[in-house]
Coordinates of C-alpha atoms and ligand atoms in Angstrom, one line a residue:
M1 CA -177.3 -58.5 74.6
E2 CA -176.1 -62.0 74.4
K3 CA -172.3 -62.1 74.5
K4 CA -170.5 -63.6 71.5
W5 CA -167.0 -64.9 71.1
W6 CA -166.1 -62.4 68.5
H7 CA -167.3 -59.2 70.2
D8 CA -164.0 -58.4 71.8
K9 CA -161.8 -59.5 69.0
V10 CA -159.4 -57.5 66.8
A11 CA -159.4 -58.5 63.1
Y12 CA -156.7 -58.1 60.4
Q13 CA -157.2 -58.3 56.6
I14 CA -154.5 -60.0 54.5
Y15 CA -154.3 -59.6 50.8
P16 CA -152.4 -62.8 50.1
K17 CA -150.9 -61.8 46.8
S18 CA -149.1 -58.9 48.5
F19 CA -148.4 -60.1 52.0
C20 CA -145.4 -62.4 52.1
D21 CA -143.8 -64.4 49.4
S22 CA -142.1 -67.6 50.6
N23 CA -140.7 -69.0 47.4
G24 CA -139.4 -66.1 45.4
D25 CA -141.9 -66.1 42.6
G26 CA -143.0 -62.5 43.4
I27 CA -146.4 -63.5 44.6
G28 CA -147.4 -63.7 48.3
D29 CA -148.5 -67.2 49.4
I30 CA -150.0 -69.2 52.3
P31 CA -146.6 -70.4 53.7
G32 CA -145.6 -66.8 53.7
I33 CA -148.7 -66.0 55.8
I34 CA -147.9 -68.8 58.2
S35 CA -144.4 -67.4 58.7
K36 CA -146.0 -64.1 59.8
L37 CA -148.6 -65.5 62.3
D38 CA -146.3 -64.7 65.2
Y39 CA -146.0 -61.1 64.0
L40 CA -149.8 -60.8 64.0
K41 CA -150.1 -62.5 67.3
D42 CA -147.6 -60.2 68.9
L43 CA -149.6 -57.2 67.5
G44 CA -152.7 -58.6 69.3
V45 CA -154.7 -59.8 66.3
D46 CA -157.3 -62.5 66.9
I47 CA -159.1 -62.9 63.6
V48 CA -157.4 -63.0 60.2
W49 CA -159.4 -62.5 57.0
L50 CA -157.8 -63.7 53.8
S51 CA -158.9 -62.1 50.5
P52 CA -159.5 -64.9 48.0
C53 CA -156.9 -67.6 47.5
Y54 CA -159.0 -70.0 45.5
P55 CA -158.1 -71.1 42.0
S56 CA -158.8 -68.1 39.8
P57 CA -157.7 -66.6 36.4
L58 CA -157.2 -63.4 38.5
A59 CA -159.2 -61.2 36.2
D60 CA -160.2 -59.4 39.4
Q61 CA -157.4 -60.5 41.6
G62 CA -159.1 -63.7 42.8
Y63 CA -162.6 -62.3 43.2
D64 CA -163.3 -64.4 40.2
I65 CA -163.3 -68.0 41.5
S66 CA -163.0 -71.0 39.2
D67 CA -163.1 -73.7 42.0
Y68 CA -164.7 -73.1 45.4
Y69 CA -163.0 -76.2 46.8
G70 CA -159.4 -75.5 45.9
I71 CA -156.4 -73.3 46.6
D72 CA -154.7 -71.6 43.7
P73 CA -151.3 -73.1 43.2
R74 CA -149.8 -69.6 43.1
F75 CA -150.8 -69.3 46.8
G76 CA -150.0 -72.8 47.9
T77 CA -151.8 -76.1 48.4
M78 CA -154.8 -77.3 50.4
E79 CA -152.3 -78.8 52.9
D80 CA -150.9 -75.3 53.4
M81 CA -154.4 -74.0 54.1
D82 CA -155.0 -76.7 56.6
R83 CA -151.7 -76.0 58.2
L84 CA -152.6 -72.3 58.4
I85 CA -155.9 -73.0 60.1
A86 CA -154.1 -75.4 62.6
E87 CA -151.3 -72.9 63.3
A88 CA -153.8 -70.1 63.8
K89 CA -155.8 -72.3 66.2
K90 CA -152.6 -73.0 68.2
R91 CA -152.3 -69.3 68.8
D92 CA -156.0 -68.8 69.6
M93 CA -156.5 -67.1 66.3
Y94 CA -159.2 -67.6 63.7
I95 CA -159.1 -67.6 60.0
L96 CA -161.8 -66.1 57.8
M97 CA -162.0 -66.8 54.1
D98 CA -163.6 -64.6 51.5
L99 CA -167.0 -65.8 50.3
V100 CA -167.5 -64.6 46.7
V101 CA -170.8 -66.0 45.6
N102 CA -172.6 -63.2 43.8
H103 CA -170.6 -64.4 40.8
C104 CA -168.0 -67.0 39.9
S105 CA -165.4 -67.0 37.2
D106 CA -166.3 -67.7 33.5
E107 CA -163.7 -70.4 33.9
H108 CA -165.7 -72.2 36.6
E109 CA -167.1 -75.6 35.5
W110 CA -170.7 -74.3 36.0
F111 CA -170.2 -71.6 33.4
Q112 CA -168.5 -73.9 31.0
K113 CA -171.4 -76.3 31.3
A114 CA -173.9 -73.5 30.8
C115 CA -172.1 -72.6 27.5
E116 CA -172.4 -76.2 26.4
D117 CA -176.1 -76.5 27.3
P118 CA -177.7 -73.2 28.1
D119 CA -181.1 -74.9 28.7
G120 CA -179.7 -77.5 31.0
K121 CA -179.1 -77.5 34.8
Y122 CA -176.2 -75.1 34.7
G123 CA -177.8 -72.6 32.4
H124 CA -180.1 -71.9 35.3
F125 CA -177.2 -71.2 37.6
F126 CA -176.7 -67.9 35.7
Y127 CA -178.9 -65.1 34.3
L128 CA -179.2 -65.8 30.6
R129 CA -181.3 -64.0 28.0
E130 CA -182.0 -64.6 24.4
K131 CA -179.8 -62.5 22.2
E132 CA -181.4 -59.9 20.0
E133 CA -179.4 -58.2 17.3
G134 CA -178.4 -54.7 18.1
K135 CA -180.1 -54.7 21.5
R136 CA -179.1 -55.6 25.0
P137 CA -181.6 -57.2 27.4
T138 CA -181.3 -54.1 29.7
N139 CA -179.2 -50.8 29.7
W140 CA -177.4 -51.5 33.0
R141 CA -173.7 -50.5 33.3
S142 CA -171.4 -52.8 35.2
Y143 CA -169.3 -51.6 38.1
F144 CA -166.2 -51.9 36.0
G145 CA -167.7 -50.1 33.0
G146 CA -169.6 -51.1 29.9
S147 CA -172.8 -53.2 29.6
V148 CA -173.5 -55.9 32.1
W149 CA -174.5 -58.2 29.1
E150 CA -172.0 -60.3 27.2
D151 CA -172.4 -63.0 24.6
L152 CA -172.5 -66.5 26.1
P153 CA -169.8 -68.2 23.9
G154 CA -171.1 -70.7 21.4
T155 CA -174.8 -69.9 22.0
N156 CA -177.5 -67.4 21.0
R157 CA -177.7 -66.1 24.6
Q158 CA -176.2 -63.3 26.7
Y159 CA -175.3 -63.6 30.3
L160 CA -175.4 -61.0 33.1
H161 CA -172.3 -59.7 34.9
V162 CA -172.5 -56.8 37.3
F163 CA -168.7 -56.8 37.7
H164 CA -166.2 -57.8 35.0
K165 CA -167.3 -59.9 32.0
K166 CA -165.1 -62.7 33.5
Q167 CA -167.4 -62.6 36.6
P168 CA -170.8 -64.0 35.5
D169 CA -173.5 -63.4 38.1
L170 CA -174.9 -66.5 39.9
N171 CA -178.7 -66.9 39.9
W172 CA -179.7 -66.9 43.5
E173 CA -183.4 -67.3 42.6
N174 CA -182.4 -70.9 41.7
P175 CA -182.6 -73.1 44.9
E176 CA -180.1 -75.6 43.3
L177 CA -177.5 -72.9 43.1
R178 CA -178.2 -71.9 46.7
E179 CA -177.7 -75.5 47.9
E180 CA -174.3 -75.5 46.2
V181 CA -173.3 -72.4 47.9
Y182 CA -174.3 -73.7 51.4
K183 CA -172.6 -77.0 50.8
N184 CA -169.4 -75.1 50.0
I185 CA -169.6 -72.8 53.1
N186 CA -170.2 -75.8 55.4
W187 CA -167.3 -77.7 53.8
W188 CA -165.0 -74.9 54.7
L189 CA -166.5 -74.4 58.2
E190 CA -166.0 -78.2 58.8
K191 CA -162.3 -77.6 58.3
G192 CA -162.3 -75.3 61.2
L193 CA -162.5 -71.8 59.7
G194 CA -163.7 -69.1 62.1
G195 CA -166.1 -67.8 59.4
F196 CA -166.3 -65.6 56.3
R197 CA -166.2 -62.1 55.0
I198 CA -169.0 -62.0 52.5
D199 CA -168.2 -60.3 49.2
A200 CA -170.5 -58.0 47.2
I201 CA -173.5 -59.6 48.8
M202 CA -176.0 -56.7 48.1
N203 CA -175.9 -57.7 44.5
I204 CA -177.4 -61.2 44.9
K205 CA -181.0 -59.9 44.8
K206 CA -182.0 -58.4 41.5
A207 CA -185.2 -56.5 40.7
H208 CA -187.5 -58.7 38.6
P209 CA -188.6 -58.5 35.9
F210 CA -185.5 -56.9 34.4
H211 CA -186.1 -53.5 32.7
D212 CA -184.3 -50.4 31.6
Y213 CA -183.7 -47.3 33.8
A214 CA -183.1 -43.7 32.9
P215 CA -179.5 -43.4 31.4
D216 CA -177.1 -41.5 33.7
R217 CA -174.2 -40.9 31.4
E218 CA -173.5 -40.2 27.7
D219 CA -173.1 -43.9 27.0
G220 CA -176.9 -44.4 27.4
L221 CA -176.5 -46.8 30.2
C222 CA -177.5 -46.5 33.9
S223 CA -175.6 -47.7 36.9
V224 CA -176.6 -51.2 38.0
K225 CA -177.2 -49.6 41.4
A226 CA -180.5 -48.2 40.0
M227 CA -181.7 -51.7 39.6
L228 CA -180.4 -52.8 43.0
A229 CA -182.2 -50.0 44.7
E230 CA -185.5 -51.5 43.4
A231 CA -184.7 -55.0 44.5
E232 CA -186.8 -56.3 47.4
G233 CA -186.4 -59.3 49.5
I234 CA -182.6 -60.0 49.9
G235 CA -183.4 -60.9 53.5
G236 CA -185.0 -64.2 52.5
F237 CA -181.8 -65.4 50.9
L238 CA -179.6 -64.1 53.7
E239 CA -181.7 -65.7 56.5
E240 CA -181.6 -69.0 54.7
M241 CA -177.8 -68.8 54.2
R242 CA -177.3 -67.9 57.9
D243 CA -179.5 -70.7 59.2
R244 CA -178.1 -73.4 56.9
T245 CA -174.5 -72.4 57.5
F246 CA -172.9 -69.8 59.8
R247 CA -175.4 -70.3 62.7
K248 CA -174.8 -74.1 62.9
Y249 CA -171.1 -73.4 63.5
D250 CA -171.4 -70.3 65.6
A251 CA -169.2 -68.8 62.8
F252 CA -168.3 -65.1 62.5
S253 CA -169.6 -63.5 59.3
V254 CA -169.0 -60.0 58.2
G255 CA -170.8 -58.6 55.2
E256 CA -169.7 -56.2 52.5
V257 CA -173.0 -54.4 52.9
F258 CA -173.5 -51.3 50.9
S259 CA -176.5 -49.0 50.7
E260 CA -178.9 -51.1 52.7
K261 CA -182.3 -49.4 52.8
P262 CA -183.4 -47.1 55.7
G263 CA -184.2 -49.2 58.7
E264 CA -182.7 -52.4 57.4
L265 CA -179.5 -52.4 59.5
P266 CA -181.0 -54.3 62.5
G267 CA -182.0 -57.0 60.1
F268 CA -178.4 -57.3 58.9
I269 CA -176.5 -57.1 62.2
G270 CA -179.0 -56.9 65.1
E271 CA -179.3 -59.8 67.7
N272 CA -180.8 -62.1 65.1
G273 CA -179.1 -60.5 62.1
Y274 CA -178.1 -62.1 58.8
F275 CA -174.5 -61.4 59.7
S276 CA -172.4 -61.0 62.8
S277 CA -171.2 -57.7 61.5
A278 CA -171.0 -55.4 58.5
F279 CA -168.4 -53.0 57.4
D280 CA -168.9 -49.3 57.9
F281 CA -168.1 -47.8 54.5
S282 CA -169.5 -44.4 55.2
A283 CA -166.2 -42.5 55.0
A284 CA -165.0 -44.6 52.0
V285 CA -168.1 -43.6 49.9
F286 CA -168.2 -40.0 51.0
G287 CA -168.0 -37.5 48.2
K288 CA -168.0 -40.2 45.5
S289 CA -170.0 -39.2 42.3
G290 CA -172.0 -41.2 39.9
K291 CA -169.9 -39.7 37.1
G292 CA -166.7 -41.3 38.2
W293 CA -163.7 -40.8 40.4
Y294 CA -162.7 -37.6 38.6
D295 CA -165.8 -35.9 39.9
A296 CA -165.4 -37.0 43.6
D297 CA -165.2 -34.4 46.4
L298 CA -162.3 -34.5 48.9
I299 CA -163.2 -35.5 52.4
T300 CA -162.4 -33.0 55.2
P301 CA -161.9 -33.7 58.9
E302 CA -165.4 -32.5 59.6
D303 CA -166.8 -34.9 56.9
Y304 CA -164.8 -37.7 58.3
K305 CA -166.1 -37.1 61.8
N306 CA -169.7 -36.8 60.6
C307 CA -169.4 -40.1 58.7
C308 CA -168.2 -42.0 61.7
F309 CA -170.6 -40.3 64.1
Q310 CA -173.7 -40.9 61.9
A311 CA -172.8 -44.5 61.5
Q312 CA -172.2 -45.0 65.2
E313 CA -175.5 -43.3 66.0
E314 CA -177.4 -45.3 63.5
V315 CA -176.1 -48.6 64.8
G316 CA -176.3 -47.6 68.5
C317 CA -176.2 -50.7 70.6
I318 CA -178.2 -52.9 68.3
G319 CA -175.1 -54.6 66.9
F320 CA -171.4 -54.2 65.9
L321 CA -170.1 -52.5 62.9
A322 CA -166.8 -53.6 61.5
N323 CA -164.7 -50.4 61.5
I324 CA -162.1 -49.9 58.9
I325 CA -159.7 -47.2 57.7
E326 CA -159.0 -48.9 54.5
N327 CA -159.1 -52.3 52.7
H328 CA -158.0 -53.8 49.4
D329 CA -160.6 -51.7 47.4
Q330 CA -159.6 -48.4 48.9
P331 CA -156.6 -46.1 48.8
R332 CA -154.6 -45.9 52.0
G333 CA -156.6 -44.2 54.7
V334 CA -153.8 -41.9 55.9
S335 CA -153.5 -40.5 52.4
C336 CA -157.2 -39.7 52.2
Y337 CA -158.5 -38.8 55.7
I338 CA -155.5 -36.6 56.7
P339 CA -155.4 -33.3 55.0
Q340 CA -152.9 -33.1 52.2
G341 CA -149.4 -32.2 53.4
D342 CA -150.1 -33.2 57.0
C343 CA -149.6 -36.9 56.8
C344 CA -147.0 -37.7 59.4
V345 CA -146.5 -40.1 62.3
A346 CA -148.6 -38.1 64.7
S347 CA -151.5 -37.6 62.4
K348 CA -151.4 -41.3 61.4
K349 CA -151.7 -42.3 65.1
M350 CA -154.5 -39.8 65.6
L351 CA -156.5 -41.3 62.8
A352 CA -155.8 -44.8 64.1
A353 CA -157.0 -44.1 67.6
L354 CA -160.1 -42.1 66.5
N355 CA -161.2 -45.1 64.4
F356 CA -160.1 -47.9 66.6
M357 CA -161.9 -46.6 69.7
L358 CA -165.3 -46.4 67.9
R359 CA -167.8 -49.0 69.1
G360 CA -167.5 -52.1 66.9
I361 CA -165.0 -54.6 65.7
P362 CA -161.7 -53.0 64.5
F363 CA -160.4 -54.4 61.2
I364 CA -156.8 -53.5 60.3
Y365 CA -155.7 -53.8 56.7
Q366 CA -152.2 -55.1 56.1
G367 CA -149.7 -52.3 56.3
Q368 CA -152.1 -49.9 58.0
E369 CA -150.4 -50.7 61.3
L370 CA -147.2 -49.4 59.7
G371 CA -148.8 -46.2 58.4
M372 CA -148.4 -47.3 54.7
E373 CA -149.3 -44.6 52.3
N374 CA -150.6 -44.1 48.7
V375 CA -148.2 -44.8 45.8
P376 CA -146.6 -42.0 43.8
F377 CA -147.7 -43.3 40.4
S378 CA -145.8 -41.7 37.6
S379 CA -147.5 -43.4 34.6
I380 CA -150.8 -45.3 34.0
E381 CA -148.6 -48.2 32.9
E382 CA -147.8 -48.8 36.5
V383 CA -151.5 -49.4 37.3
D384 CA -152.8 -53.0 37.3
D385 CA -156.3 -52.8 38.8
I386 CA -159.1 -53.1 36.3
S387 CA -161.4 -50.5 38.0
S388 CA -158.6 -48.0 38.0
L389 CA -158.0 -48.4 34.3
E390 CA -161.7 -47.9 33.6
E391 CA -161.8 -44.8 35.8
Y392 CA -158.8 -43.5 33.8
R393 CA -160.7 -44.0 30.6
V394 CA -163.8 -42.3 32.1
A395 CA -161.7 -39.3 33.2
L396 CA -160.1 -38.9 29.8
A397 CA -163.6 -39.1 28.1
A398 CA -164.8 -36.3 30.5
G399 CA -162.1 -34.1 29.1
L400 CA -159.3 -34.4 31.6
S401 CA -155.7 -34.4 30.4
C402 CA -153.6 -37.6 30.8
G403 CA -151.8 -35.9 33.7
E404 CA -155.0 -34.9 35.4
A405 CA -156.6 -38.3 34.9
L406 CA -153.5 -40.0 36.3
K407 CA -153.7 -37.8 39.4
V408 CA -157.3 -38.9 39.9
V409 CA -156.4 -42.6 39.5
A410 CA -153.4 -42.2 41.8
R411 CA -155.7 -40.8 44.5
Y412 CA -158.3 -43.5 44.5
S413 CA -156.7 -46.5 42.9
R414 CA -157.2 -49.9 44.6
D415 CA -153.5 -50.6 43.8
N416 CA -152.5 -48.1 46.5
A417 CA -153.5 -50.8 49.0
R418 CA -152.2 -53.7 47.0
T419 CA -148.5 -52.9 46.8
P420 CA -146.4 -55.4 48.7
M421 CA -146.3 -55.3 52.5
Q422 CA -143.3 -53.5 53.7
W423 CA -141.4 -55.9 56.1
S424 CA -137.9 -54.4 56.1
D425 CA -135.5 -52.1 54.2
K426 CA -134.1 -55.0 52.2
P427 CA -134.7 -55.1 48.5
H428 CA -138.4 -55.2 47.6
A429 CA -139.2 -54.4 51.2
G430 CA -138.3 -57.9 52.2
F431 CA -141.6 -59.1 50.6
T432 CA -139.9 -61.4 48.1
D433 CA -136.5 -62.6 47.0
G434 CA -137.7 -62.4 43.4
T435 CA -139.5 -59.7 41.4
P436 CA -142.7 -58.5 43.1
W437 CA -145.9 -58.8 40.9
L438 CA -146.6 -55.1 41.8
R439 CA -144.1 -52.4 42.4
V440 CA -143.2 -51.8 46.1
N441 CA -143.9 -48.3 47.4
P442 CA -140.6 -46.4 47.3
N443 CA -141.0 -45.2 50.9
Y444 CA -140.3 -48.7 52.2
K445 CA -136.8 -47.7 53.4
T446 CA -138.4 -45.7 56.3
I447 CA -141.9 -47.3 56.5
N448 CA -141.4 -50.9 57.3
A449 CA -142.1 -53.4 60.1
A450 CA -138.5 -54.1 61.1
A451 CA -137.6 -50.5 61.6
E452 CA -140.9 -49.8 63.4
Q453 CA -140.5 -52.8 65.7
D454 CA -137.3 -51.2 67.0
D455 CA -138.8 -47.7 67.4
P456 CA -140.9 -47.3 70.6
D457 CA -142.6 -44.3 69.0
S458 CA -143.6 -46.0 65.7
V459 CA -147.1 -46.2 64.3
L460 CA -146.7 -50.0 64.7
N461 CA -146.0 -49.8 68.4
F462 CA -148.9 -47.4 68.8
Y463 CA -151.2 -49.9 67.2
G464 CA -149.8 -52.5 69.6
R465 CA -150.7 -50.3 72.6
M466 CA -154.2 -49.6 71.3
I467 CA -154.9 -53.3 70.9
A468 CA -153.4 -54.0 74.4
L469 CA -155.7 -51.3 75.8
R470 CA -158.8 -52.9 74.2
K471 CA -157.7 -56.2 75.8
D472 CA -156.9 -54.8 79.2
P473 CA -159.4 -56.5 81.6
E474 CA -160.0 -53.1 83.3
Y475 CA -161.2 -51.5 80.1
T476 CA -162.4 -54.2 77.8
E477 CA -166.0 -54.0 78.9
T478 CA -166.1 -50.3 78.2
I479 CA -164.3 -50.4 74.9
V480 CA -166.3 -53.3 73.6
Y481 CA -169.8 -52.7 74.9
G482 CA -169.7 -49.1 76.1
A483 CA -172.1 -46.7 74.4
F484 CA -170.8 -44.1 72.0
E485 CA -171.6 -40.4 72.6
P486 CA -170.2 -37.4 70.8
F487 CA -168.3 -34.7 72.7
L488 CA -168.2 -31.1 71.5
R489 CA -169.5 -32.3 68.2
E490 CA -169.8 -28.8 66.7
R491 CA -166.2 -27.9 67.4
R492 CA -164.4 -27.6 64.0
N493 CA -161.5 -30.0 63.5
L494 CA -162.0 -31.7 66.8
M495 CA -163.2 -35.3 66.7
A496 CA -164.1 -36.4 70.2
Y497 CA -166.4 -38.9 71.8
Y498 CA -167.2 -40.8 75.0
R499 CA -167.3 -44.5 75.5
K500 CA -169.6 -45.1 78.4
G501 CA -169.6 -48.5 80.1
E502 CA -168.3 -49.6 83.5
K503 CA -165.9 -46.7 83.1
T504 CA -166.2 -43.5 81.2
L505 CA -163.5 -42.9 78.5
L506 CA -163.0 -39.8 76.5
V507 CA -161.3 -40.0 73.1
I508 CA -160.1 -36.6 71.8
G509 CA -158.4 -35.9 68.5
N510 CA -157.1 -32.5 67.5
Y511 CA -157.8 -33.0 63.7
Q512 CA -155.6 -30.1 62.5
R513 CA -152.0 -28.8 62.5
K514 CA -152.8 -25.9 64.8
E515 CA -153.0 -26.4 68.6
Q516 CA -156.3 -26.2 70.3
E517 CA -157.6 -26.1 73.8
V518 CA -160.3 -28.4 75.0
T519 CA -162.0 -28.1 78.4
L520 CA -162.9 -31.5 79.8
P521 CA -166.4 -32.0 81.3
V522 CA -164.9 -33.4 84.5
S523 CA -161.4 -34.0 85.7
C524 CA -159.2 -36.6 84.1
K525 CA -158.4 -39.7 86.2
K526 CA -155.8 -41.2 83.9
V527 CA -154.2 -40.8 80.5
L528 CA -154.5 -44.2 78.8
L529 CA -153.0 -43.3 75.5
N530 CA -151.3 -40.3 74.0
N531 CA -149.5 -39.9 70.7
Y532 CA -147.2 -37.2 72.1
P533 CA -144.8 -37.4 75.0
E534 CA -146.5 -34.6 76.9
F535 CA -149.9 -33.9 78.3
S536 CA -150.4 -30.3 79.1
I537 CA -153.4 -29.6 81.3
L538 CA -154.3 -26.5 83.4
G539 CA -157.3 -27.0 85.6
N540 CA -159.5 -29.0 83.3
T541 CA -158.3 -27.4 80.1
V542 CA -156.0 -29.5 77.9
R543 CA -153.7 -27.8 75.4
M544 CA -153.7 -30.2 72.4
R545 CA -150.8 -30.1 70.0
G546 CA -151.4 -30.5 66.2
Y547 CA -152.9 -33.9 65.5
Q548 CA -152.6 -35.0 69.1
V549 CA -154.9 -37.7 70.2
L550 CA -155.7 -38.7 73.8
I551 CA -157.6 -41.5 75.3
L552 CA -158.6 -40.5 78.8
E553 CA -160.3 -42.1 81.7
I554 CA -162.5 -39.5 83.3
Ligands
LIG1 C1 -165.9 -56.7 46.3 C2 -164.4 -56.9 46.4 C3 -163.7 -56.3 45.2 C4 -164.2 -57.0 44.0 C5 -165.7 -57.1 43.9 C6 -166.2 -58.1 43.0 O1 -166.3 -55.4 46.3 O2 -164.0 -56.4 47.6 O3 -162.3 -56.4 45.3 O4 -163.7 -56.4 42.9 O5 -166.3 -57.4 45.1 O6 -166.0 -59.4 43.5
LIG2 CA1 -144.9 -67.2 46.2

């Protein structure tokens, strides 16, 4: 396999609104990010992905862009952005922006012009249909609830939005639209960006001609996913985008790729794939139900292991998955993947190492390195996220009580990951001198960067050691390129695997509170990482404490 500059990197996702506020308005901003670059560098981060900071009405927290060439004044100026790119470069770091081109904002100029003249150039940038009284063009339900069709203001048309009604879908079938997208990507890459994370990309190819599908809920609608499952030929668009943009700059691209069809993965991330990498969402989607969050199954340690192992086996050595524990759309991983009641420093470190050592590119989401947890919501009033509010409504409609519905939302809400970053035990966790836009998690007095920096046994310092191990010249080749192979796969509540390259490493996690004994296949040469002070071995049998994780060279 041809080596690429990004293979051995460690990436970190920033949610700008909640990362660091430099001017006391309660909203994180780009100067705030610049002030924390050294923190990220010290941790060992190479690539920083910023969730959108373009001008936006923030109907979906910036995933509704009204100008692809600007920076929202709430987050700073274009000069700040240029400075961020330059400051990152000084530190050998790369900045990725978020590419949100399945849809724009209804406040984007293109959409405004489409309203003025639906038959003109910009009308063809969207999916418009003649309005028929009492009937929608199709019965598809949007991801955020309700029909995907909305009246185009001032016209006799309706427009398609698979997300919120303030996020009209862009018509990728139109070459003029595609040209605009490529022009924008190249404009940013010219500025010196390292690349992009590509949002919601599986939605750009629709199944034509549009038609109804069998309803899947009482509302008579069907999930838009039914239509997407029928769509053929997304590869044509993605190849064109790659060749016209990323490839020319040797840029890094990581796709938000969901439910690709069987056998399609090599096309997405193989040697000549559309993207450099794609996120592994298998654990995030596990147990989710078409009915809504209220109907989801909890994930057990065995399920978590199977998700990770299946994804690793499917990708093999054809490419690199982007491995995540959480992101801005998910609850905190430590609150989901560790059995309830067992979330503690040891189990957080275990989960971290089990995920981090998988083959692929590790992406850390802000606060994950501190062991940040879900929020104890006490009322639906505290919830901001549009998808959570919709899921609350769906749960009530299904007959849950307000208390039960709140519990469901509290478990899965995207706001769990969006609370301010916990920098210190100062007011508002040191995130802002003003009033934060979203409440700080009350546990910030103990879980915060300042306290963890001073504690050699903190989750933060454990992340630091894992990253250092990945970068240790003795082990880099094995950790980056070595093959993945399960070890004692059938053993319950044990998640263990080899990484086989120049060296052979064995990663073993005792995924339970109880101790368990594990007999190594050969003798251990060296303990590279251990989340407990002790390592108890007799012959080749290791006695593992509850939630102990070991990275061994064997
Ligand atoms: C992606 C983003 C999510 C957003 C959606 C629509 O899934 O990660 O935050 O709501 O796309 O842009
Ligand atoms: Ca600010």
